[in-house]
Amino acid sequence: MSSVYEQFSRVLHCNSSEQSRLVLALSGGIDSRVMLHLLSRFIRETGREAAAVHIHHGLSAHADLWAEQCRQWCKDVGIPFQLHPVSLDRHAKGGLESIARQARYEALQHYVGANDVLLTGQHSYDQVETFLLALKRGSGPKGLSSMGEVAEFGAGKLLRPLLKLSRPEIEAFAERYQLDWVEDESNQDIHFDRNFIRHKISPVLMQRWPELPAAVQRSAELCAEQEALLDELLEQQLDFAMLSDGSLSVSVLLSFSEAVCRRVLRMWLSRCDVLMPSRLQLLALYHQVIQAKEDADPHLNLGHRTIRRFAGKLYCVSPVEDVSEWQQDISFNQSLELPDQLGLITLRECDEGALSREKLVGMSLKISFNPQGLSACPVGRCGSTKLKKLFQEYRVPVWQRRRMPILMAGEQVVAIARLFVDRDFTGSGCDLIWKTDRI
């Protein structure tokens, strides 16, 4: 049984520093319960800092009891306990299993800071299930690499110290130390794909080939090595295609073969922290967005992000609030906090500046985001032009056009922050200053 603790401590010593805080994802099931026992011994021997987090999904009638049991176990061994409730949309796409898993990991990120390590209890039999699920989906090397013993997670990292141990080894350890744990009744529901594999497929395979978990682990590691090698070989192409604002050059992408282009796209999406697209989504991104006509406004939704093409660039855009109806009065030397984290805007008096203070004095000034029906004449031009046309000429992406602060004097456009000043209000004495990290 000492081999269980030796495996656990080896993974922690090799993949964390003495300053790393250890955060245990404690569901209360046998795997995480064994991990709590191992963690308590580890911190006694090393003096390391640790905590446990229980994610309360509320899916079972016993969920409150499980949470309280986890709290008591942590109290018994002196490990700080955190309870984190989550609400699940049972009707969302992707199935309840996937939704619950995603919500769980999103919640756990709140507890993992820089240099922190999240510990989860997956073992070799879980690896077999994950591998078979990926095979069922028709995954390539990325999906078939399944779960790694070490992975990046939020600002820290994730460790699976039990990954090379079998379920029987963990059960035997729990029995030897007389550990009790909770049993989630949903684990018996074979309507869930993972449970179907666990109860109907894996036992047959294990009986025929007892060495299957070790073989699957080797295959998963080989797939992970191939993925890492591809990334290394194509990193130069990604850097060549990536522009200073984080977008990708469409012309550079199209200079690659389709296979290389799709791989570079996957690497870019990973850097953008976007959930990996399916093969069909990646094909749609290549054929319907990248190869769309020049005058089109193509886009593809990937989870909570949208991939858009504009002016020869490919952008990864986060969801934003519609602020087009927001408006507020502004005075000289006043800073307004703009909506949806758009920063601060100030109409600042100064010796130079690009705006005529003399022409603005006494006028009703406000900040707006709605360009509908408005026109302006930027300095150096003749005649008034619709803002829609000006945005096109200044090559402002479509999704940013209703997020550019417009300074209005009555019904007249005075300036658009960072873009232009209207000819009728050019001069000196004040300036429009917009400070933000996000457009």
mmCIF file of C-alpha atoms in Angstrom, residues 11 15-16 105 109 112-113 115-120 122 142 145-161 163 224:
data_model
loop_
_atom_site.group_PDB
_atom_site.id
_atom_site.type_symbol
_atom_site.label_atom_id
_atom_site.label_comp_id
_atom_site.label_asym_id
_atom_site.label_seq_id
_atom_site.Cartn_x
_atom_site.Cartn_y
_atom_site.Cartn_z
ATOM 1 C CA VAL A 11 4.074 13.397 -8.649
ATOM 2 C CA ASN A 15 5.664 18.994 -10.350
ATOM 3 C CA SER A 16 5.317 21.580 -7.597
ATOM 4 C CA TYR A 105 -13.553 23.326 -13.744
ATOM 5 C CA GLN A 109 -10.206 28.161 -11.403
ATOM 6 C CA VAL A 112 -6.028 28.259 -8.208
ATOM 7 C CA GLY A 113 -3.703 31.240 -8.311
ATOM 8 C CA ASN A 115 2.037 28.797 -8.597
ATOM 9 C CA ASP A 116 -0.958 26.914 -7.101
ATOM 10 C CA VAL A 117 -1.618 23.277 -7.980
ATOM 11 C CA LEU A 118 -5.048 21.684 -8.395
ATOM 12 C CA LEU A 119 -5.213 17.991 -7.504
ATOM 13 C CA THR A 120 -7.838 15.750 -9.118
ATOM 14 C CA GLN A 122 -8.539 10.414 -12.016
ATOM 15 C CA LYS A 142 -5.234 15.737 -29.517
ATOM 16 C CA SER A 145 -3.919 12.057 -25.786
ATOM 17 C CA SER A 146 -6.711 11.989 -23.182
ATOM 18 C CA MET A 147 -5.556 13.135 -19.741
ATOM 19 C CA GLY A 148 -2.009 14.067 -18.849
ATOM 20 C CA GLU A 149 -0.498 13.624 -15.415
ATOM 21 C CA VAL A 150 0.356 17.342 -15.543
ATOM 22 C CA ALA A 151 -1.545 20.102 -17.348
ATOM 23 C CA GLU A 152 -1.811 23.881 -17.315
ATOM 24 C CA PHE A 153 -4.828 25.125 -15.369
ATOM 25 C CA GLY A 154 -5.795 28.764 -15.035
ATOM 26 C CA ALA A 155 -2.925 30.657 -13.459
ATOM 27 C CA GLY A 156 -1.424 27.458 -12.037
ATOM 28 C CA LYS A 157 -1.366 23.807 -12.983
ATOM 29 C CA LEU A 158 -3.385 20.624 -12.597
ATOM 30 C CA LEU A 159 -1.940 17.340 -11.323
ATOM 31 C CA ARG A 160 -3.463 13.866 -11.486
ATOM 32 C CA PRO A 161 -1.278 11.975 -8.981
ATOM 33 C CA LEU A 163 -3.376 8.485 -12.981
ATOM 34 C CA ALA A 224 0.499 13.839 -26.615
#
